[in-house]
XYZ file of C-alpha atoms in Angstrom:
241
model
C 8.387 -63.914 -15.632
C 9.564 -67.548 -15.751
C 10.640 -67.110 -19.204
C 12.438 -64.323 -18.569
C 14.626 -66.107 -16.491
C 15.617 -68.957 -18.956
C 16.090 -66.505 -21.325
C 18.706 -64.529 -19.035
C 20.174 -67.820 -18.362
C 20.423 -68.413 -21.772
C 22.214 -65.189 -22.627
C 24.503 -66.114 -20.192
C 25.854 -68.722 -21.830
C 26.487 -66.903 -25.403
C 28.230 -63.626 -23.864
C 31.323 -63.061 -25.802
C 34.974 -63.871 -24.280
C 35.980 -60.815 -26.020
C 35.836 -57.576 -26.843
C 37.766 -56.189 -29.604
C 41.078 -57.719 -28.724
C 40.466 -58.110 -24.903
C 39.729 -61.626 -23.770
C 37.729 -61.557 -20.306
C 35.364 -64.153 -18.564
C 32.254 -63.264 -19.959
C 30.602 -63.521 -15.921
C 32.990 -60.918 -15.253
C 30.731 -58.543 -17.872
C 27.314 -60.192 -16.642
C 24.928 -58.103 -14.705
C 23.583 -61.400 -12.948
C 24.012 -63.114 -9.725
C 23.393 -66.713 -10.464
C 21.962 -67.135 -6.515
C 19.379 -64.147 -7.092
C 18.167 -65.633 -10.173
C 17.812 -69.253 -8.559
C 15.774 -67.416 -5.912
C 12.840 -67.038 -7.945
C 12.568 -71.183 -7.750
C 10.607 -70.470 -4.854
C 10.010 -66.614 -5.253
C 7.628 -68.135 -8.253
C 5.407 -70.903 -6.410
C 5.101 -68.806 -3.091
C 3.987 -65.975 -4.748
C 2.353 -66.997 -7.967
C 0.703 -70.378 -6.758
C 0.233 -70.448 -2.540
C -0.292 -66.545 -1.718
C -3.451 -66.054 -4.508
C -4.600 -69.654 -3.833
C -4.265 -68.352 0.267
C -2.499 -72.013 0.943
C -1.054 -71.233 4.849
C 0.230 -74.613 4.414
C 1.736 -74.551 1.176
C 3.471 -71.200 2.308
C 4.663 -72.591 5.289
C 6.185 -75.752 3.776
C 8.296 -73.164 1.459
C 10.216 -71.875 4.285
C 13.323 -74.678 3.899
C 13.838 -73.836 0.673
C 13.628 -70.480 1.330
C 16.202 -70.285 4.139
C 17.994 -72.128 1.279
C 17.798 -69.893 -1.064
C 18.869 -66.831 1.037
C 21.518 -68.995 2.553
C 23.197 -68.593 -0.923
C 22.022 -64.894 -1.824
C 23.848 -64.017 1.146
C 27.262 -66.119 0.429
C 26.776 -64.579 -3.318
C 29.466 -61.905 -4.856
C 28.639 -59.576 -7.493
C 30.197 -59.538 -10.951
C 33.130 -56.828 -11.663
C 30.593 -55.172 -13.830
C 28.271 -54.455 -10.927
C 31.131 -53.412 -8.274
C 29.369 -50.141 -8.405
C 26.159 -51.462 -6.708
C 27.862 -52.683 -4.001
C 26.766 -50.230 -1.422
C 23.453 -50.410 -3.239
C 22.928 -54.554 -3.143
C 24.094 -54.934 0.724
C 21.189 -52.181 1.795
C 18.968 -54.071 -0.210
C 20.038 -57.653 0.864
C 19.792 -56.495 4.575
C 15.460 -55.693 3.945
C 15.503 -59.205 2.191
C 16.943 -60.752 5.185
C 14.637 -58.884 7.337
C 11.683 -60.488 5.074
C 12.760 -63.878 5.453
C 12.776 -64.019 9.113
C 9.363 -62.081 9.263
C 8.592 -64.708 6.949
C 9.431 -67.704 9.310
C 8.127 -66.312 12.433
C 4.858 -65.908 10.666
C 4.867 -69.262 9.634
C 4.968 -70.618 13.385
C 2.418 -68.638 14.035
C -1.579 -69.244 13.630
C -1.940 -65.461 12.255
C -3.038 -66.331 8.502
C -2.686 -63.057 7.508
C 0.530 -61.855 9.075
C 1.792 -64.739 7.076
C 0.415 -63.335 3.617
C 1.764 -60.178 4.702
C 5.325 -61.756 5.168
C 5.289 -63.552 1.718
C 4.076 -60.285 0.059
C 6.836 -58.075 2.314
C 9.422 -61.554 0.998
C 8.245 -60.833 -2.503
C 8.246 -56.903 -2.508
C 12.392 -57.237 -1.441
C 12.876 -59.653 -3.621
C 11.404 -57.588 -6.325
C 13.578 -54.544 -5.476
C 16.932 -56.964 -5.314
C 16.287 -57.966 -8.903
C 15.990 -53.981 -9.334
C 19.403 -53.385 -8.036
C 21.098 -55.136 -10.501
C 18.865 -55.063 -13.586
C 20.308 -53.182 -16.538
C 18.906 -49.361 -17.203
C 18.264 -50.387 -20.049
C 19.579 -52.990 -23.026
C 21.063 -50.397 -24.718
C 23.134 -48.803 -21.885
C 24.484 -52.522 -20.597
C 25.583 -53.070 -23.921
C 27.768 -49.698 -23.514
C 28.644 -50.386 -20.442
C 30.204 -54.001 -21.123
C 32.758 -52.086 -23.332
C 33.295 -49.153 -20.837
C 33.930 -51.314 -17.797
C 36.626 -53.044 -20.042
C 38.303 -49.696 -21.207
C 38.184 -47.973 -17.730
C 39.176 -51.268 -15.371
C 41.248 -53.481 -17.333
C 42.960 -50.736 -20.141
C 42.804 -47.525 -18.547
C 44.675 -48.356 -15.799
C 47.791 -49.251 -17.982
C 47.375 -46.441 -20.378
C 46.870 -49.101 -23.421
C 45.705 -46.155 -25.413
C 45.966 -48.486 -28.502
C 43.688 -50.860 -27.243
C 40.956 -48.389 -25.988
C 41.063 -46.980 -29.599
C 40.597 -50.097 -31.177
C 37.342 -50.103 -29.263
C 35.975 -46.952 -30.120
C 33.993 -47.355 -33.293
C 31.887 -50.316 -31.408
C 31.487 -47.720 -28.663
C 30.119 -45.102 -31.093
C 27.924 -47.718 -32.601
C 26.372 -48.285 -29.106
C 26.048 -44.824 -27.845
C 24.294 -44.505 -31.319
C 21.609 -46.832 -29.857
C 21.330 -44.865 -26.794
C 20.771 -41.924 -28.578
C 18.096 -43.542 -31.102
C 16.219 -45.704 -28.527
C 12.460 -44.590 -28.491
C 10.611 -42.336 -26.044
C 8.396 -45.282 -25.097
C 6.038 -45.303 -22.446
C 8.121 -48.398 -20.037
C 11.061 -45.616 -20.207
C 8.578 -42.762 -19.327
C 7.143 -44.687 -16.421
C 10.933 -45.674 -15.028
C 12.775 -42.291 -15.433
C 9.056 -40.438 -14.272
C 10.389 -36.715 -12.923
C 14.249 -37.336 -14.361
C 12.401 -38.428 -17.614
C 13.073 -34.479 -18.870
C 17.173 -34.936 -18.307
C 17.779 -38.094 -20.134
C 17.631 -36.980 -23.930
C 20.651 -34.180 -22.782
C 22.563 -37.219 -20.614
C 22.377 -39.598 -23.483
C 23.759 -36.750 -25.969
C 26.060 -36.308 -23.650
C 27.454 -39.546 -23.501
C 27.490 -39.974 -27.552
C 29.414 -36.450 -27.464
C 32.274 -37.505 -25.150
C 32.497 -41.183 -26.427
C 33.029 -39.109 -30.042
C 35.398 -36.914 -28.073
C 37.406 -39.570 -26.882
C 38.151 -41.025 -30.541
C 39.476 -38.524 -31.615
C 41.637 -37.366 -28.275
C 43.069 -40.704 -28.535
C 44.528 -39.669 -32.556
C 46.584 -37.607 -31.502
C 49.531 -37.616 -28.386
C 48.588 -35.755 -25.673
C 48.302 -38.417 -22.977
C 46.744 -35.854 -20.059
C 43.584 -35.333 -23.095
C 43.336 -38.833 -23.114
C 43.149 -39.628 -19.267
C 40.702 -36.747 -19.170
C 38.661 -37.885 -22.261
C 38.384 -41.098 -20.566
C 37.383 -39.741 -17.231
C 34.733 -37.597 -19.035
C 32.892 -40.669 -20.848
C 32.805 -42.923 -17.455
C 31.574 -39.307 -15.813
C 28.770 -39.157 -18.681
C 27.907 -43.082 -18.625
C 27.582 -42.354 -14.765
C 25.135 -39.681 -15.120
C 23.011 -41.449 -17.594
C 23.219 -44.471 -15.497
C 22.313 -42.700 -12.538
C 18.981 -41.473 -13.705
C 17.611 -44.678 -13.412
């Protein structure tokens, strides 16, 4: 899990400026909140090293850093890229909050186990807020870097030209969506809506294709609709996870 992290952090700092001709800050694109991710500095030693080890004391001498740490998950904004897990990421960081204060009025308590309770309750949200913002998959974020450009920053001023300078990368990733393997981490994630995502993934490949070649010719309503079609696809895809 550690690793994980310093590798995320290290992605981070080779993100593109641009995309096709579109130069953007490359947090803007970034499905991370740096505060969330610095969480785990003490998400890691409470959970990994104090709670299995049962050190009360060790637990309890976690709670400044912890107020810390929340102190600047709360203050944090989320990246453009995100804006649609707002609603999403404040219903989430409202149970983490909750956590935390369980967490400190266990620890001025004598109640070992409420305390182990609170840290696994602290680590369960925690868990879930990392969940909120976590790409679907590699694939889709990819596709979705390029779609949040097209629909928020070209869309809105009809740069048809631009978006269609875009389109064979988008084809290229929808191509991965289609192609990723049926492997058992994907079974386990989609479980029940596991059935619909072969048809929402086709679906998305179809209308990114669509959109190509709407944007060859000059009717500007096909465009717009073409447009609104592919974000309606990605959002169906994206919503099965």
């Amino acid at each position: 899990m550690k690793r994980l992290f310093i590798l995320n952090a290290l992605l981070l700092l080779v993100l593109p400026l641009c995309i096709g001709q579109v130069k953007i800050d490359s947090s803007e694109i970034s499905s991370d909140v740096p505060a969330l991710t610095a969480f785990h500095e003490v998400i890691y030693p409470m959970w990994h090293e104090a709670y299995p080890a049962k050190d009360i004391q060790a637990l309890k001498n976690l709670v400044p850093e912890i107020k810390n740490k929340m102190s600047a998950v709360n203050k944090a904004t989320l990246p453009g890229i995100l804006h649609e897990k707002e609603t999403d990421w404040k219903n989430q960081l409202a149970k983490l909050n909750a956590s935390a204060e369980n967490y400190y009025k266990a620890s001025e308590q004598q109640n070992q186990q409420a305390l182990l309770d609170a840290a696994e309750d602290l680590h369960r949200n925690y868990e879930m807020m990392i969940r909120v913002i976590r790409p679907a998959l590699q694939v889709i974020d990819n596709y979705h870097q390029s779609l949040y450009i097209i629909f928020h920053k070209l869309y809105p001023s009809k740069d048809y030209a631009s978006i269609a300078g875009l389109m064979d990368g988008m084809i290229q990733k929808a191509e991965a969506i289609v192609n990723y393997p049926h492997d058992d981490r994907l079974k386990r994630r989609l479980d029940n809506d596991f059935t619909e995502f072969d048809a929402a993934r086709k679906n998305l490949y179809d209308a990114t294709v669509a959109l190509k070649e709407k944007l060859a010719g000059t009717d500007n309503t096909a465009k717009d609709e073409a447009v609104l079609t592919m974000h309606k696809a990605y959002q169906r895809l994206d919503g099965l996870f």
